[in-house]
Each structure stands twice: as structure tokens, then as C-alpha cells.
Amino acid sequence: MASILSNKQKKKDKYTLKELKSLGNDLLISRSHINNLPLLLTFVTPESPPQFVVESLLSLQSFFTPLLSQLPSTSSSTPSTKTKDDPEVVFKAWLRSKFDEFVKLLLDVLVSQQSEDDLRGIVLGTLMEFVKLLNVGRFHSSIYQRVLHAIIHSEVDVEIFLDILTSKYFKYIDVRYFTYISMEKFVKTLEASVLSGDRMATENSEAENDPKESLELSVRKLYQVLSQIPPPEKQAEKSHHEMWSGSDESSSEKPKKKKKKTEEQDSTLLSPTTISKRMKLKFTKAWISFLRLPLPLDVYKEVLASIHQTVIPHLSNPTMLCDFLTKSYDIGGVVSVMALSSLFILMTQHGLEYPNFYEKLYALLVPSVFVAKHRAKFLQLLDACLKSSMLPAYLAASFTKKLSRLSLSIPPAGSLVITALIYNLLRRNPTINHLVQETVENANESNAEADEHNESQPKTSKKRKLGIDYFNNQESDPKKSGALKSSLWEIDTLRHHYCPPVSRFVSSLETDLTIRAKTTEMKIEDFSSGSYATIFGDEIRRRVKQVPIAFYKAIPTSLFEDSDFPGWTFNIPPEEGKC
């Protein structure tokens, strides 16, 4: 007893690592040293040296692990009136309170900025062991949710924890399952805070930026966690064996009766088919609820760039994304370009109807698109969207004319891909081939015939004027653009383009595209990623048959000839005094 009192009176910083280890050994040997438990808990803090934290953690983990199945739940930790006088019940309730304190201290150490990465890994491993063993062999979702909550709301970079979770724990199906459940709960909490924050902002004129910044930080961390969880499709046939809560042999030490009951209760839950269905549902709920949050612009763009590959194929009902994608598509600019891929998948594979789709797509055709980061994917999707032979003539003509006009104001690589797009459009839609065939000679003949016809008949309609383009490039509605009355005169301009590959490639439009059997469509992916560098590289590798050379009958004595500039001379008069 005297030794216990001396230990209690001794200051915390006076203990050595050897003495701390001795305290842990005494605690494990006999219940008479139970007072060492509160003392060891005082060393599990971010301010303690890492070796002291690890030594106390290992001793306390070894002490609590055999007792986890005997501890009461948190809700019943306070003894009732009937069992109030039972010392064993009071002792176990006290142990439960100390275990809860231990878990709280571990969470503080886990997310502290003072902790080292190796210490975080040990602490997270201890917490995950409690998740596995505390609920008698079943997954303890409450502790796991507290772990994720601490990670998301901490000031430490979430990638540090995600590296550990991805490498060790996300391969277990129950860990992924309860991660999706926790993510959905966190999102709902954030949604409530956003609504309450909006109300407070309307009441108070002076709004603070700190809550907004913390909200954006939480949203970014939620996205990082969601994007790192393996999708449901990677659950193989053997995935029901990869259960974190049932992966340890220590679970076989629990009483047989309880084991039989839990096996009977979990038989339906742990079947691969049921888990696959429930996992897909939880995956859907987590992502749909997350996409309702006010996403920062960088997160918004990252989601749109990958959602068609990482989210849509694994949703239980992909059409649930239609609201999010249509709103994104209506924003305009780069966001609309990035939303096009996912929206196209919903339209072609899941029957989504979008009445103004082509009008919005037509509005996206601006010069900046051809130098954007995601231009390659956009141009391929543009070609796919215009692939149908049932496209109305006015729509095909409007897109063809809009693209040809853009070819005059974009870099050469863009002019190349536009020529390929126009080639495909003309081949698919023979009704608009008159746009290319409407040459100046044809226009003169038609005007002459119109003059002869007008001489014999009264003038009832306006005569078409030569040199006037009836296409309105500023019109956002393809129906009113007047493209069918126009011609692709821009293509003739491209024949004189300063970049040789462009002027050479335009000649492909001179073939008769109405004969589909003799022509094939061009692959847009061969041109969509073009740039000045690719054009320059292709020109260097190109074999030239005839090389221009400089030939002079007489060696020139000046840069310009006198005949070039009458009245001017370019001869340098000899200086006086020189021979």
C-alpha cells in the first residue's frame, strides 16, 4: 500500500521508461495493482515523449483486450439500484469508464500535430483492434465513426491517415461498408451546419470567413476519403472472407453460445450477394449526399473529371445524378465541358432526356475550348454527340458552320481537329453537302439565273446578294443561325493557311463525301490532343521530296534590288580618302 501511495505522489515527469514498463507489468500480473491504470493513462497524451506513449499504450492494450467482452456498454456503465452493491459490477463499470477515457486519449494523440507518423500508425492500429474486438467479434461502428470524425476534423493532412487505411484496412469489406455509412452521416451534419450558417448570415450582416473555410476544408477531406475507398465492383467472390471484424482467431475464444447466435444473425449479412447489394446502396447514398454539398471549385472540377469512371458505373441508380450534372452543364465554361462526359453516358446508356442538350453544346463552341486542359475528351464527345445520321439538317449545318468559323481564330492544332470534325459531319449528313459545293462560280450562276427570272416576273422576293454570309455567328440558337443559307468559305481560306499541315489537310474535304462506300470516318482522337509541339514534331519527321533551294545567276550585292523601290538606291557611296 505504501508503494502505491509513493507512486501516486511521485510526479509524472520523474518516471523513467523502465519504471513505466514495470508499472505495466504489475498491472497485468495482479488486480492489486489496479491503481497503476489511471497512472498509465496520464502518459497517453500528445505532450508525452513518444516512447512513453507507446509503452503505456502497449500495457493498457494488453490489459483491456482480454476484458473487452466482459465490459458493459457505455449506456449501462452506471450500475442500477439492484446491482449497486455488487462490487464486481461497480468495478466493471469503472473499468468501462477508464476504457472510454483511454479511447479518447488515443484519438487526441492520433490527430495531434505534435505526434509523429510512426506513433499515429501504432495508435490507429490499436483503435482498429478495439473496433474489431469490443463488440464480441462484430464490427464496432461507434468507435470507428469516432476515428473517422477525428481524422476529418483534424488539422493534420488527411493523406497521412489515408495511406494507413488504404494499405491495411480498406481491403476489408466491413471497413468499407461502415466508412460509407460514416461518410453519409458526416455529410448530413455538414448540410445541417450549412443551412444554419445561411440563416445566421441572413440575420447577421457581418459574416465571418472562418466557418466557411472550415466547411471547405471538411468537404475536401470528405472527398479525399471517398475517392480512396475501393469501388464496389472490386469485391470478388472471396470478399466475404475478408472481414476485419472476423479476421482474427481471437474471436473464437468468445463463448460458444454467443458465437452460434452471432453466426446465425450474420449469415444473411455476410453473404456475398447481400453485401454487394448493400455496399452499392451505401456507396450511392454516400456519393449522392456528398454531391449536394457546396463544393469548392477545385473539388468540383476533380469530381466532374472522374465521376464518369469512378462513380457512375457503381451507382445503384445512375440517373440520380441527373440533377447534379444538368446543373453543372448549365453553368457554362469549363465546368460544362467537364460535365459533358458524364451527362452523355446518362443520355446514351441510362435513358436520360435533356431537351436543350444540343443548344447548350452549341454554346460551348468558343475558341478557349480548343486550348483547354480537357479539350481532347471534349472534342471526342462532341464528335460522338453529332454521330447520329438522324440529326436535323439545320443542326448539322449550324455545328459545321460554327466550327468552320472557329477555325479562323484558333491555333493550327485546333484547325486540324475542326477539319476532321467537319469531314465527319459532311459524310454523315449528305443534306448539308451544298455548304461545300456552293462556290463563287455557282453563286454567280444562280444570281444570273435569278436576274433572268426576275426580268420576266414581278419581284416578289429578295435576290440573294453575292458576298454576303447569312450565318449569324453571334446567335446562340442553332435554329436561327441561318447556317443552311451559308457556305463554308472558311474552308477555302484554310487552303492558304500559314501552317503547311493545315493547308494540306483541308484538301481531304475536296473528295465526294456523299459516296460513303469510298470514304471512312476520321478518328478524332488522332487530332484532339494536338499542339504546336506535335505539329512541329510531325513536320520534322516528314520526308520532303522536293527541297527548295536558293539559286542566283549573280551574287547579290544588296538586300533589295533598285527595281523594287523606284527612286531609292541601296548602294553605299565610297568614303573620301579611301582608295
Coordinates of C-alpha atoms in Angstrom, one line a residue:
M1 CA 0.0 0.0 0.0
A2 CA 2.9 2.3 0.8
S3 CA 4.4 1.7 -2.6
I4 CA 1.1 2.6 -4.3
L5 CA 0.9 5.9 -2.3
S6 CA 4.5 6.7 -3.2
N7 CA 3.7 6.1 -6.9
K8 CA 0.8 8.4 -6.7
Q9 CA 2.8 11.1 -5.0
K10 CA 5.6 10.8 -7.5
K11 CA 5.5 13.4 -10.3
K12 CA 4.8 12.2 -13.8
D13 CA 8.0 13.6 -15.3
K14 CA 10.1 11.8 -12.7
Y15 CA 9.4 8.3 -14.2
T16 CA 11.8 6.5 -16.4
L17 CA 10.9 4.2 -19.2
K18 CA 12.0 1.2 -17.2
E19 CA 9.8 2.2 -14.3
L20 CA 6.9 2.8 -16.6
K21 CA 7.3 -0.7 -18.0
S22 CA 7.4 -2.1 -14.5
L23 CA 4.1 -0.3 -13.8
G24 CA 2.5 -2.0 -16.8
N25 CA 3.8 -5.5 -15.9
D26 CA 2.5 -5.1 -12.3
L27 CA -0.9 -4.1 -13.7
L28 CA -1.0 -7.2 -15.9
I29 CA 0.1 -9.6 -13.1
S30 CA -2.4 -8.7 -10.4
R31 CA -5.6 -6.8 -9.7
S32 CA -4.0 -5.4 -6.6
H33 CA -2.0 -3.0 -8.8
I34 CA -5.2 -1.6 -10.5
N35 CA -4.2 1.9 -9.4
N36 CA -1.5 1.8 -12.0
L37 CA -4.2 2.1 -14.6
P38 CA -5.0 5.8 -14.0
L39 CA -1.3 6.5 -13.8
L40 CA -0.6 4.9 -17.1
L41 CA -3.4 6.8 -18.7
T42 CA -1.7 10.1 -17.8
F43 CA 1.2 9.2 -20.2
V44 CA -1.1 8.8 -23.2
T45 CA -1.0 12.4 -24.2
P46 CA 0.4 14.3 -27.2
E47 CA 2.8 16.1 -24.8
S48 CA 4.4 12.9 -23.5
P49 CA 7.6 11.5 -25.2
P50 CA 6.7 9.1 -28.0
Q51 CA 8.4 6.1 -26.3
F52 CA 6.5 6.8 -23.1
V53 CA 3.2 6.9 -25.0
V54 CA 4.0 3.6 -26.8
E55 CA 5.0 1.8 -23.6
S56 CA 1.8 3.0 -21.8
L57 CA -0.3 2.2 -24.8
L58 CA 1.0 -1.4 -25.1
S59 CA 0.5 -2.1 -21.4
L60 CA -3.0 -0.7 -21.4
Q61 CA -3.9 -2.5 -24.6
S62 CA -2.7 -5.8 -23.2
F63 CA -4.7 -5.1 -20.0
F64 CA -8.0 -4.2 -21.7
T65 CA -8.0 -6.8 -24.6
P66 CA -8.9 -9.8 -22.5
L67 CA -11.6 -7.8 -20.7
L68 CA -13.4 -6.3 -23.7
S69 CA -16.0 -9.0 -23.9
Q70 CA -16.8 -8.6 -20.2
L71 CA -17.1 -4.8 -20.1
P72 CA -20.6 -3.3 -20.0
S73 CA -21.8 -1.0 -22.8
T74 CA -21.4 2.7 -22.4
S75 CA -25.1 3.3 -21.9
S76 CA -25.2 0.8 -18.9
S77 CA -21.9 1.7 -17.4
T78 CA -23.7 3.2 -14.4
P79 CA -24.9 0.4 -12.1
S80 CA -28.6 0.0 -11.4
T81 CA -30.1 0.1 -8.0
K82 CA -30.3 -3.7 -7.8
T83 CA -26.6 -4.2 -8.7
K84 CA -25.4 -1.1 -7.0
D85 CA -24.0 -3.0 -4.0
D86 CA -22.3 -5.7 -6.2
P87 CA -18.6 -4.8 -6.1
E88 CA -17.9 -6.7 -9.4
V89 CA -20.5 -4.7 -11.3
V90 CA -19.1 -1.5 -9.9
F91 CA -15.6 -2.5 -10.8
K92 CA -16.5 -3.3 -14.4
A93 CA -18.4 -0.1 -14.8
W94 CA -15.3 1.8 -13.5
L95 CA -13.2 -0.2 -16.0
R96 CA -15.5 0.8 -18.8
S97 CA -15.2 4.5 -17.9
K98 CA -11.4 4.1 -17.9
F99 CA -11.5 2.3 -21.3
D100 CA -13.6 5.2 -22.7
E101 CA -11.1 7.6 -21.4
F102 CA -8.3 5.6 -23.0
V103 CA -10.0 5.7 -26.4
K104 CA -10.5 9.5 -26.1
L105 CA -6.8 9.9 -25.2
L106 CA -5.8 7.8 -28.2
L107 CA -7.9 9.9 -30.5
D108 CA -6.2 13.0 -29.2
V109 CA -2.8 11.6 -29.8
L110 CA -3.9 10.4 -33.3
V111 CA -4.8 13.8 -34.6
S112 CA -2.3 15.9 -32.7
Q113 CA 0.2 17.9 -34.8
Q114 CA 2.9 17.0 -32.2
S115 CA 2.6 13.3 -32.9
E116 CA 5.0 11.5 -35.3
D117 CA 3.8 9.4 -38.2
D118 CA 5.0 6.2 -36.7
L119 CA 3.2 6.9 -33.5
R120 CA 0.0 7.7 -35.4
G121 CA 0.2 4.3 -37.1
I122 CA 0.5 2.5 -33.8
V123 CA -2.4 4.4 -32.3
L124 CA -4.6 3.8 -35.3
G125 CA -3.8 0.1 -35.2
T126 CA -4.8 0.0 -31.5
L127 CA -8.1 1.7 -32.2
M128 CA -8.8 -0.6 -35.1
E129 CA -8.2 -3.6 -32.8
F130 CA -10.8 -2.2 -30.4
V131 CA -13.2 -1.8 -33.3
K132 CA -12.7 -5.5 -34.1
L133 CA -12.9 -6.9 -30.6
L134 CA -15.0 -4.7 -28.4
N135 CA -18.4 -5.8 -29.8
V136 CA -17.8 -9.5 -29.2
G137 CA -16.3 -10.2 -32.6
R138 CA -18.6 -7.9 -34.5
F139 CA -17.6 -4.5 -36.1
H140 CA -17.9 -1.7 -33.5
S141 CA -19.1 1.1 -35.7
S142 CA -19.3 3.7 -32.9
I143 CA -15.5 3.7 -32.3
Y144 CA -14.7 3.6 -36.0
Q145 CA -17.0 6.5 -36.6
R146 CA -15.2 8.5 -33.9
V147 CA -11.9 7.7 -35.6
L148 CA -13.1 9.0 -38.9
H149 CA -14.7 12.0 -37.3
A150 CA -11.4 12.9 -35.6
I151 CA -9.5 12.4 -38.9
I152 CA -11.8 14.6 -40.9
H153 CA -12.0 17.4 -38.4
S154 CA -8.3 17.5 -37.5
E155 CA -5.7 20.0 -38.7
V156 CA -3.4 17.2 -39.8
D157 CA -3.2 16.3 -43.5
V158 CA -5.7 13.6 -44.2
E159 CA -3.3 11.8 -46.6
I160 CA -1.2 10.6 -43.7
F161 CA -4.2 8.6 -42.3
L162 CA -5.4 7.6 -45.8
D163 CA -2.1 5.9 -46.5
I164 CA -2.6 3.7 -43.5
L165 CA -6.3 3.0 -44.1
T166 CA -5.7 2.2 -47.8
S167 CA -2.8 -0.1 -47.3
K168 CA -4.2 -2.0 -44.2
Y169 CA -7.9 -1.7 -43.7
F170 CA -9.8 -0.7 -46.9
K171 CA -9.3 -4.1 -48.3
Y172 CA -11.8 -5.4 -45.7
I173 CA -15.4 -5.2 -46.8
D174 CA -16.9 -4.3 -43.4
V175 CA -14.4 -1.4 -43.1
R176 CA -15.5 -0.1 -46.5
Y177 CA -19.2 -0.6 -45.6
F178 CA -19.1 1.3 -42.4
T179 CA -16.9 4.0 -44.0
Y180 CA -19.7 4.8 -46.4
I181 CA -22.2 4.9 -43.6
S182 CA -20.0 7.3 -41.6
M183 CA -19.4 9.5 -44.7
E184 CA -23.2 9.8 -45.2
K185 CA -23.6 10.8 -41.5
F186 CA -20.9 13.4 -41.7
V187 CA -22.4 14.9 -44.9
K188 CA -25.8 15.2 -43.3
T189 CA -24.2 17.0 -40.3
L190 CA -22.4 19.4 -42.7
E191 CA -25.6 20.0 -44.6
A192 CA -27.3 21.0 -41.3
S193 CA -24.4 23.3 -40.5
V194 CA -24.6 24.9 -44.0
L195 CA -28.4 25.6 -43.5
S196 CA -27.9 27.0 -40.1
G197 CA -24.9 29.1 -41.3
D198 CA -27.1 30.5 -44.1
R199 CA -29.7 31.5 -41.7
M200 CA -27.2 33.2 -39.4
A201 CA -25.7 35.0 -42.3
T202 CA -29.1 36.5 -43.3
E203 CA -29.7 37.6 -39.7
N204 CA -26.2 39.0 -39.2
S205 CA -24.8 41.4 -41.8
E206 CA -21.2 40.7 -40.8
A207 CA -20.3 37.2 -41.8
E208 CA -17.1 35.6 -40.7
N209 CA -14.8 33.7 -43.1
D210 CA -13.6 31.1 -40.6
P211 CA -16.8 28.8 -40.7
K212 CA -16.7 29.0 -44.5
E213 CA -13.0 28.0 -44.6
S214 CA -13.6 25.1 -42.1
L215 CA -16.5 23.9 -44.2
E216 CA -14.4 23.9 -47.4
L217 CA -11.6 22.0 -45.6
S218 CA -14.1 19.4 -44.3
V219 CA -15.6 19.0 -47.8
R220 CA -12.1 18.5 -49.3
K221 CA -11.2 15.8 -46.6
L222 CA -14.5 14.0 -47.2
Y223 CA -13.8 13.9 -50.9
Q224 CA -10.3 12.6 -50.3
V225 CA -11.6 9.8 -48.2
L226 CA -14.5 8.9 -50.6
S227 CA -12.1 8.9 -53.6
Q228 CA -9.7 6.5 -51.8
I229 CA -12.2 3.8 -51.0
P230 CA -12.1 0.9 -53.5
P231 CA -15.4 0.9 -55.5
P232 CA -17.9 -1.9 -55.0
E233 CA -17.1 -3.7 -58.3
K234 CA -13.7 -4.8 -56.9
Q235 CA -15.4 -7.1 -54.4
A236 CA -14.5 -10.6 -55.6
E237 CA -16.2 -13.9 -54.8
K238 CA -13.9 -14.3 -51.8
S239 CA -14.7 -10.9 -50.4
H240 CA -16.9 -12.3 -47.7
H241 CA -13.8 -13.9 -46.1
E242 CA -12.1 -10.5 -45.9
M243 CA -13.9 -9.3 -42.9
W244 CA -11.9 -7.1 -40.4
S245 CA -14.3 -8.0 -37.5
G246 CA -13.9 -11.7 -38.2
S247 CA -10.3 -11.9 -39.4
D248 CA -8.7 -12.7 -36.0
E249 CA -8.5 -16.1 -34.4
S250 CA -9.1 -14.4 -31.0
S251 CA -12.7 -14.1 -31.9
S252 CA -13.0 -17.9 -31.5
E253 CA -12.3 -17.5 -27.8
K254 CA -15.7 -16.0 -27.1
P255 CA -18.4 -18.2 -25.6
K256 CA -19.8 -20.8 -28.0
K257 CA -23.4 -19.8 -27.4
K258 CA -22.8 -16.2 -28.3
K259 CA -20.7 -17.4 -31.3
K260 CA -23.5 -19.5 -32.6
K261 CA -26.1 -16.7 -32.2
T262 CA -23.9 -14.2 -34.0
E263 CA -23.2 -16.6 -36.8
E264 CA -26.9 -17.2 -37.3
Q265 CA -27.6 -13.5 -37.1
D266 CA -24.8 -12.6 -39.6
S267 CA -25.4 -15.4 -42.0
T268 CA -27.6 -13.2 -44.2
L269 CA -25.5 -10.1 -43.7
L270 CA -22.2 -11.8 -44.7
S271 CA -23.4 -13.5 -47.9
P272 CA -21.6 -12.1 -50.9
T273 CA -24.8 -11.2 -52.8
T274 CA -26.3 -9.3 -49.8
I275 CA -23.1 -7.5 -49.1
S276 CA -22.7 -6.5 -52.7
K277 CA -26.2 -5.0 -52.8
R278 CA -25.9 -3.2 -49.5
M279 CA -22.4 -1.9 -50.4
K280 CA -23.7 -0.5 -53.7
L281 CA -26.6 1.2 -51.8
K282 CA -24.3 2.7 -49.2
F283 CA -21.9 3.8 -51.9
T284 CA -24.8 5.5 -53.7
K285 CA -26.1 7.3 -50.6
A286 CA -22.6 8.5 -49.6
W287 CA -21.8 10.0 -53.0
I288 CA -25.2 11.5 -53.7
S289 CA -25.3 13.1 -50.3
F290 CA -21.8 14.4 -50.8
L291 CA -22.6 16.0 -54.2
R292 CA -25.4 18.0 -52.5
L293 CA -22.8 19.9 -50.5
P294 CA -21.5 23.3 -51.7
L295 CA -18.3 22.0 -53.3
P296 CA -15.2 24.3 -53.7
L297 CA -14.3 24.9 -57.4
D298 CA -11.2 22.7 -57.3
V299 CA -13.1 19.8 -55.8
Y300 CA -16.0 20.4 -58.2
K301 CA -13.6 20.1 -61.2
E302 CA -11.9 17.0 -59.8
V303 CA -15.3 15.3 -59.2
L304 CA -16.5 16.1 -62.8
A305 CA -13.3 14.9 -64.3
S306 CA -13.5 11.5 -62.8
I307 CA -17.2 10.9 -61.9
H308 CA -17.9 9.1 -65.2
Q309 CA -15.3 6.4 -64.4
T310 CA -15.2 6.2 -60.6
V311 CA -18.9 6.8 -59.5
I312 CA -21.4 6.3 -62.3
P313 CA -20.6 2.6 -63.1
H314 CA -21.1 1.7 -59.4
L315 CA -24.3 3.6 -58.5
S316 CA -27.4 1.6 -57.9
N317 CA -29.3 4.1 -60.0
P318 CA -27.1 6.4 -62.1
T319 CA -30.0 8.7 -63.1
M320 CA -29.9 10.0 -59.5
L321 CA -27.0 12.2 -60.7
C322 CA -29.1 13.9 -63.4
D323 CA -29.8 17.0 -61.2
F324 CA -26.2 17.5 -60.3
L325 CA -25.0 17.0 -63.9
T326 CA -27.6 19.1 -65.5
K327 CA -26.9 22.0 -63.1
S328 CA -23.2 21.6 -63.8
Y329 CA -23.9 21.6 -67.6
D330 CA -26.0 24.8 -67.3
I331 CA -23.2 26.7 -65.6
G332 CA -21.2 27.1 -68.8
G333 CA -17.5 27.4 -69.5
V334 CA -15.0 24.7 -68.3
V335 CA -17.5 23.2 -65.9
S336 CA -19.9 22.4 -68.7
V337 CA -17.2 20.9 -70.7
M338 CA -16.2 18.6 -67.9
A339 CA -19.8 17.7 -67.1
L340 CA -20.5 16.7 -70.7
S341 CA -18.8 13.2 -70.4
S342 CA -21.0 12.0 -67.5
L343 CA -24.1 13.6 -69.0
F344 CA -23.5 11.9 -72.3
I345 CA -23.3 8.5 -70.5
L346 CA -26.6 9.1 -68.7
M347 CA -28.3 10.0 -72.0
T348 CA -26.9 7.1 -74.1
Q349 CA -26.8 4.3 -71.6
H350 CA -29.5 5.2 -69.0
G351 CA -32.2 6.9 -71.0
L352 CA -31.9 10.5 -69.6
E353 CA -33.7 13.1 -71.6
Y354 CA -32.3 16.6 -71.9
P355 CA -34.3 18.8 -74.2
N356 CA -31.8 21.6 -74.6
F357 CA -28.7 19.5 -74.8
Y358 CA -27.6 20.5 -78.3
E359 CA -28.3 24.2 -77.7
K360 CA -26.0 24.0 -74.6
L361 CA -23.4 22.1 -76.6
Y362 CA -23.6 24.7 -79.4
A363 CA -22.9 27.4 -76.8
L364 CA -19.7 25.7 -75.7
L365 CA -18.1 26.1 -79.1
V366 CA -15.8 29.0 -78.3
P367 CA -12.1 29.5 -79.1
S368 CA -11.0 28.9 -75.4
V369 CA -12.3 25.3 -75.6
F370 CA -9.5 24.3 -78.1
V371 CA -6.8 25.3 -75.7
A372 CA -8.4 23.9 -72.5
K373 CA -6.9 21.2 -70.4
H374 CA -9.7 18.7 -71.1
R375 CA -10.1 19.6 -74.8
A376 CA -9.2 16.1 -76.1
K377 CA -12.1 14.4 -74.2
F378 CA -14.5 17.2 -75.1
L379 CA -13.7 17.0 -78.8
Q380 CA -14.2 13.3 -78.9
L381 CA -17.5 13.6 -77.1
L382 CA -18.5 16.4 -79.5
D383 CA -17.9 14.0 -82.4
A384 CA -19.9 11.3 -80.6
C385 CA -22.8 13.6 -79.9
L386 CA -23.0 14.5 -83.5
K387 CA -22.7 11.0 -84.8
S388 CA -26.3 10.2 -85.4
S389 CA -27.4 10.2 -89.0
M390 CA -30.9 11.3 -87.8
L391 CA -29.5 14.7 -86.8
P392 CA -31.7 17.5 -88.3
A393 CA -30.1 19.3 -91.2
Y394 CA -30.3 22.7 -89.5
L395 CA -28.5 21.4 -86.5
A396 CA -25.7 19.7 -88.5
A397 CA -25.3 22.8 -90.7
S398 CA -25.1 25.1 -87.6
F399 CA -22.4 23.0 -85.9
T400 CA -20.5 22.6 -89.2
K401 CA -20.6 26.4 -89.9
K402 CA -19.8 27.3 -86.3
L403 CA -16.7 25.0 -86.4
S404 CA -15.5 26.4 -89.7
R405 CA -15.8 29.9 -88.4
L406 CA -13.8 29.0 -85.3
S407 CA -11.0 27.5 -87.5
L408 CA -10.0 31.0 -88.4
S409 CA -9.3 32.2 -84.9
I410 CA -7.7 29.2 -83.1
P411 CA -4.2 27.6 -83.2
P412 CA -3.3 25.3 -86.1
A413 CA -3.9 22.2 -84.0
G414 CA -7.4 23.3 -83.4
S415 CA -7.9 23.9 -87.2
L416 CA -6.8 20.3 -87.9
V417 CA -9.3 18.8 -85.5
I418 CA -12.0 21.1 -86.8
T419 CA -11.3 19.9 -90.3
A420 CA -11.7 16.3 -89.2
L421 CA -15.0 17.1 -87.4
I422 CA -16.4 18.9 -90.5
Y423 CA -15.3 15.9 -92.6
N424 CA -17.3 13.5 -90.4
L425 CA -20.3 15.8 -90.3
L426 CA -20.4 16.2 -94.1
R427 CA -20.0 12.4 -94.5
R428 CA -22.8 11.6 -92.1
N429 CA -25.2 14.2 -93.3
P430 CA -25.4 14.4 -97.2
T431 CA -28.2 17.0 -96.9
I432 CA -25.6 19.7 -95.9
N433 CA -23.0 19.0 -98.6
H434 CA -24.3 22.0 -100.5
L435 CA -22.3 24.1 -98.0
V436 CA -19.1 22.9 -99.6
Q437 CA -20.4 22.9 -103.2
E438 CA -21.6 26.5 -103.0
T439 CA -18.6 28.0 -104.7
V440 CA -18.3 31.5 -106.1
E441 CA -19.0 30.3 -109.6
N442 CA -22.1 28.5 -108.6
A443 CA -23.2 31.6 -106.7
N444 CA -22.7 33.8 -109.8
E445 CA -24.7 31.4 -112.0
S446 CA -27.5 31.3 -109.5
N447 CA -27.6 35.0 -109.3
A448 CA -27.6 35.3 -113.2
E449 CA -30.5 32.9 -113.4
A450 CA -32.3 34.8 -110.7
D451 CA -31.8 38.0 -112.7
E452 CA -33.3 36.5 -115.9
H453 CA -36.2 35.1 -114.0
N454 CA -36.8 38.4 -112.3
E455 CA -37.0 40.2 -115.6
S456 CA -39.9 38.2 -116.8
Q457 CA -41.7 38.0 -113.4
P458 CA -42.5 40.7 -110.8
K459 CA -40.1 40.9 -107.9
T460 CA -41.8 39.1 -105.1
S461 CA -38.8 38.0 -103.1
K462 CA -35.3 39.3 -102.2
K463 CA -32.5 38.4 -104.5
R464 CA -29.6 36.7 -102.9
K465 CA -26.6 39.1 -102.8
L466 CA -23.1 37.8 -103.7
G467 CA -20.5 38.2 -100.9
I468 CA -23.0 38.2 -98.0
D469 CA -22.8 35.4 -95.4
Y470 CA -26.2 34.7 -94.0
F471 CA -24.8 32.9 -91.0
N472 CA -25.1 34.7 -87.7
N473 CA -22.1 33.8 -85.6
Q474 CA -23.5 35.6 -82.5
E475 CA -26.8 33.7 -82.5
S476 CA -26.9 31.1 -79.6
D477 CA -29.9 29.2 -81.1
P478 CA -28.9 26.9 -83.9
K479 CA -32.4 27.1 -85.5
K480 CA -31.9 30.9 -86.0
S481 CA -28.3 30.9 -87.1
G482 CA -29.0 30.8 -90.8
A483 CA -26.4 28.2 -91.5
L484 CA -28.3 26.4 -94.2
K485 CA -28.2 29.6 -96.4
S486 CA -24.5 30.0 -95.9
S487 CA -21.4 28.2 -97.3
L488 CA -18.1 27.0 -95.9
W489 CA -16.0 29.8 -97.4
E490 CA -13.7 29.5 -94.4
I491 CA -12.5 26.1 -95.7
D492 CA -11.2 27.9 -98.8
T493 CA -9.4 30.3 -96.6
L494 CA -7.7 27.4 -94.8
R495 CA -6.2 26.4 -98.1
H496 CA -3.9 29.4 -97.7
H497 CA -3.2 28.8 -94.0
Y498 CA 0.3 29.7 -92.9
C499 CA 0.8 26.3 -91.3
P500 CA 1.5 23.7 -94.1
P501 CA -0.2 20.7 -92.3
V502 CA -3.5 22.7 -92.1
S503 CA -3.4 23.7 -95.8
R504 CA -2.6 20.1 -96.9
F505 CA -5.2 18.5 -94.6
V506 CA -8.0 20.8 -96.0
S507 CA -7.7 19.0 -99.3
S508 CA -9.4 16.0 -97.8
L509 CA -12.7 17.9 -98.0
E510 CA -12.4 18.0 -101.8
T511 CA -13.4 14.3 -102.1
D512 CA -17.0 13.4 -102.8
L513 CA -18.2 12.5 -99.3
T514 CA -21.7 11.6 -100.5
I515 CA -20.3 8.2 -101.6
R516 CA -19.9 6.6 -98.1
A517 CA -18.6 3.3 -99.5
K518 CA -15.4 5.0 -100.8
T519 CA -14.8 7.0 -97.6
T520 CA -14.2 6.3 -94.0
E521 CA -14.7 8.5 -90.9
M522 CA -11.7 10.2 -89.3
K523 CA -10.7 9.3 -85.8
I524 CA -11.0 12.4 -83.7
E525 CA -8.6 11.1 -81.0
D526 CA -5.8 11.2 -83.6
F527 CA -6.1 15.0 -83.7
S528 CA -7.8 16.1 -80.4
S529 CA -4.5 16.2 -78.4
G530 CA -2.6 18.2 -81.0
S531 CA -0.5 21.2 -80.2
Y532 CA 2.3 23.3 -81.6
A533 CA 4.8 20.6 -80.3
T534 CA 3.0 17.7 -82.1
I535 CA 2.8 19.6 -85.4
F536 CA 6.4 20.6 -85.2
G537 CA 7.4 17.0 -84.5
D538 CA 5.4 15.7 -87.4
E539 CA 6.9 18.2 -89.7
I540 CA 10.5 17.2 -88.6
R541 CA 9.8 13.5 -89.2
R542 CA 8.1 14.2 -92.6
R543 CA 10.1 13.2 -95.6
V544 CA 10.1 16.0 -98.2
K545 CA 10.5 15.0 -101.9
Q546 CA 11.4 18.4 -103.2
V547 CA 13.6 20.8 -101.2
P548 CA 13.5 24.5 -102.2
I549 CA 17.0 25.9 -102.8
A550 CA 18.3 29.4 -103.4
F551 CA 19.8 30.0 -106.9
Y552 CA 21.1 33.2 -108.2
K553 CA 22.7 33.9 -111.6
A554 CA 24.8 36.6 -110.0
I555 CA 25.8 37.0 -106.4
P556 CA 23.6 39.7 -104.8
T557 CA 25.2 42.9 -103.6
S558 CA 22.3 44.3 -101.6
L559 CA 19.2 43.1 -99.8
F560 CA 16.8 44.8 -102.3
E561 CA 17.0 45.5 -105.9
D562 CA 16.7 49.0 -107.3
S563 CA 13.6 48.0 -109.2
D564 CA 11.8 47.0 -106.1
F565 CA 11.8 50.6 -104.8
P566 CA 12.0 53.1 -107.7
G567 CA 13.8 56.3 -106.8
W568 CA 15.7 54.7 -104.0
T569 CA 19.3 53.4 -104.0
F570 CA 20.9 50.9 -101.7
N571 CA 24.5 51.3 -102.8
I572 CA 26.9 52.6 -100.1
P573 CA 28.9 55.5 -101.6
P574 CA 32.7 55.2 -101.1
E575 CA 34.1 57.3 -98.4
E576 CA 36.5 60.1 -99.3
G577 CA 40.2 59.5 -98.7
K578 CA 39.9 55.8 -99.3
C579 CA 41.2 54.0 -102.4

